[in-house]
Amino acid sequence: MHLDDKTGAYFDFGNHTEKVRLRWYENREAMKRELLRETLEAPHLQLVPHVGYVSLFPFMMGAIPPESWVLEKQLDLISNSSFLWTDYGLRSLSRTSSMYMKRNTEHDAPYWRGAIWINMNYMILSGLHHYAHGKLLKQCCEMYQYLPFTNFTVCITLLTLRCPVEDGPYSVRAGELYDELRSNLIRNIVGNYQETGFFWENYDQKNKGKGKGARSFTGWTSLVVLIMAESYPSLHR
């Protein structure tokens, strides 16, 4: 992952060109036509400028210092509806990307190019929770060996209730985004379940968050239970 100083996003780096498209070619011998990739400009070494889940991996891991300007930029990427934010969860690829909702081949429809995936949203929620409430959790863990059990329980209860915690200049904003994203995800997943009786593989951000892909998908979509319980892995180092 490589940090782009202009956007505060993390990108892949390698041979890349934006001048590429899919084009139909006639194959008269086979009496058919094929949709093939056409490159209009030779690729060269550069950042791959597509904002998506991949741009947030250091954020998901809690690897960005809480006082860093990069954290502010990451929160901007998360909250901007032109990039990832929707009322149903965070989409997988920014609407500004040239690959947004584009096919990869004739038989390979858009998959990770816009849909809402619950496993990645869970990891982003984990990052938001970390930056909003990390300081209190760290203090509770450090004090645990010196406190009576009842006091430690109270401490964890206060954390679960998400009392305001100042943990860097962006903790309040991270907490606000955490609350809103969590509510959006729960509302959409539960709403789809009530309507269809299924958990879905992913959710369609272009069709009011409707479930799509494999149904009865109690794999990563069942993470909604941990989201409801606000149960996340510790990102403290």
XYZ file of C-alpha atoms in Angstrom, residues 30-224:
195
model
C -16.400 -18.724 -35.561
C -19.613 -16.887 -36.500
C -19.607 -14.957 -33.267
C -18.337 -11.791 -31.681
C -16.222 -11.373 -28.571
C -15.936 -8.608 -25.991
C -12.202 -8.056 -25.586
C -10.042 -5.657 -23.627
C -8.453 -2.919 -25.723
C -5.521 -0.868 -24.410
C -5.254 2.592 -25.950
C -2.166 3.732 -24.059
C 0.759 1.688 -22.802
C 0.797 1.225 -19.017
C 3.554 2.753 -16.913
C 4.570 2.683 -13.247
C 2.209 4.820 -11.176
C -0.290 4.795 -8.340
C -3.489 3.002 -9.326
C -5.946 5.864 -8.674
C -9.087 3.982 -7.641
C -10.597 4.807 -4.245
C -12.259 1.829 -2.633
C -12.001 -0.537 0.306
C -8.338 -1.076 -0.588
C -7.682 2.627 0.138
C -8.674 2.124 3.783
C -6.751 -0.981 4.856
C -4.263 0.847 7.136
C -7.282 2.586 8.708
C -9.031 -0.749 9.269
C -5.926 -2.079 11.009
C -5.590 0.950 13.309
C -2.158 1.642 11.807
C -2.649 5.408 11.372
C -1.632 7.568 14.372
C -4.765 9.169 15.907
C -3.341 12.690 15.553
C -2.262 12.262 11.897
C -3.674 14.393 9.072
C -3.991 11.127 7.145
C -6.715 10.012 9.558
C -8.742 13.141 8.785
C -8.422 12.423 5.051
C -9.499 8.824 5.592
C -12.623 10.009 7.403
C -13.281 12.341 4.462
C -13.104 9.405 2.040
C -15.482 7.353 4.178
C -18.081 10.103 4.595
C -18.138 11.477 1.027
C -21.123 10.172 -0.968
C -19.208 10.720 -4.217
C -16.711 8.149 -2.973
C -17.885 5.379 -0.617
C -20.764 6.575 1.566
C -24.345 5.429 0.939
C -27.435 5.188 3.138
C -27.059 1.392 3.179
C -23.352 0.938 3.931
C -20.050 1.760 2.260
C -19.765 0.831 -1.410
C -16.693 -1.098 -2.540
C -15.508 1.325 -5.215
C -15.828 5.080 -5.564
C -18.293 6.514 -8.046
C -15.391 8.610 -9.363
C -13.467 5.517 -10.463
C -13.249 4.720 -14.174
C -13.959 1.096 -13.222
C -17.081 1.870 -11.176
C -19.809 -0.668 -12.048
C -17.898 -1.723 -15.177
C -17.719 -5.275 -16.448
C -14.395 -7.082 -16.320
C -15.228 -9.381 -19.242
C -18.303 -10.296 -21.259
C -19.224 -12.920 -18.685
C -17.884 -11.175 -15.576
C -20.333 -8.549 -14.348
C -19.326 -5.908 -11.763
C -18.699 -7.665 -8.465
C -16.359 -5.716 -6.187
C -16.844 -2.567 -8.237
C -19.599 -0.872 -6.294
C -21.561 -3.408 -4.253
C -21.758 -3.177 -0.454
C -19.893 -6.011 1.298
C -20.529 -6.588 4.983
C -17.135 -8.111 5.833
C -15.347 -4.941 4.718
C -17.902 -2.666 6.372
C -17.356 -4.573 9.612
C -13.610 -3.937 9.400
C -14.178 -0.243 8.702
C -16.574 -0.038 11.656
C -13.860 -1.651 13.752
C -11.467 1.117 12.690
C -13.992 3.848 13.445
C -14.701 2.318 16.852
C -10.972 2.150 17.548
C -10.322 5.807 16.734
C -13.435 7.009 18.550
C -13.027 5.045 21.769
C -9.565 3.566 21.765
C -8.189 5.703 24.570
C -10.785 4.625 27.116
C -10.424 0.956 26.216
C -6.645 1.160 26.525
C -6.930 2.833 29.931
C -9.378 0.182 31.128
C -7.086 -2.635 30.011
C -4.066 -1.032 31.681
C -5.958 -0.468 34.930
C -7.603 -3.910 35.003
C -4.923 -5.530 37.153
C -5.324 -2.859 39.829
C -9.111 -2.516 39.965
C -11.780 -4.600 41.675
C -13.809 -6.589 39.146
C -16.913 -4.472 39.722
C -15.079 -1.273 38.806
C -13.620 -2.853 35.685
C -17.117 -3.982 34.698
C -18.378 -0.417 35.090
C -15.490 0.813 32.953
C -16.282 -1.609 30.131
C -19.996 -0.791 30.428
C -19.236 2.894 29.963
C -17.175 2.022 26.912
C -20.010 -0.044 25.476
C -22.336 2.911 25.936
C -19.740 4.924 23.988
C -19.181 7.799 26.364
C -17.428 10.695 24.578
C -13.707 10.037 24.549
C -11.000 12.427 23.390
C -8.416 10.259 21.676
C -6.838 12.554 19.150
C -8.427 15.496 17.326
C -10.676 13.314 15.161
C -12.242 11.034 17.776
C -15.575 12.872 17.909
C -16.003 12.763 14.148
C -14.990 9.107 14.040
C -17.631 8.391 16.676
C -20.336 10.184 14.703
C -19.495 8.281 11.521
C -19.375 5.036 13.483
C -22.885 5.564 14.855
C -24.362 6.495 11.475
C -22.679 3.727 9.495
C -23.581 1.116 12.088
C -27.241 2.209 12.038
C -27.358 2.194 8.233
C -25.933 -1.322 8.006
C -28.204 -2.816 10.668
C -31.298 -1.162 9.225
C -30.556 -2.363 5.699
C -29.531 -5.932 6.534
C -32.434 -6.479 8.929
C -34.857 -4.803 6.508
C -33.798 -7.131 3.710
C -34.084 -10.119 6.031
C -37.596 -9.151 7.074
C -38.593 -8.673 3.432
C -36.957 -11.757 1.890
C -36.095 -14.091 4.765
C -32.438 -14.160 3.738
C -29.035 -12.728 4.472
C -27.392 -11.833 1.159
C -23.856 -12.087 -0.186
C -23.722 -8.347 -0.852
C -26.090 -5.424 -1.205
C -26.931 -3.203 -4.173
C -26.101 0.431 -3.472
C -27.772 1.451 -6.760
C -31.080 -0.223 -5.913
C -31.937 1.007 -2.421
C -29.626 -1.489 -0.724
C -31.423 -4.592 -2.016
C -29.706 -7.885 -1.317
C -28.064 -9.644 -4.257
C -25.685 -12.467 -5.101
C -25.921 -15.676 -3.086
C -28.746 -15.833 -0.572
C -28.858 -17.756 2.688
C -25.390 -16.250 2.994
C -24.719 -16.623 6.698
C -20.989 -16.260 6.137
C -19.640 -12.765 6.569
C -23.095 -11.182 6.400
C -23.781 -12.775 9.791
C -21.228 -10.269 11.106
C -24.293 -8.077 11.594
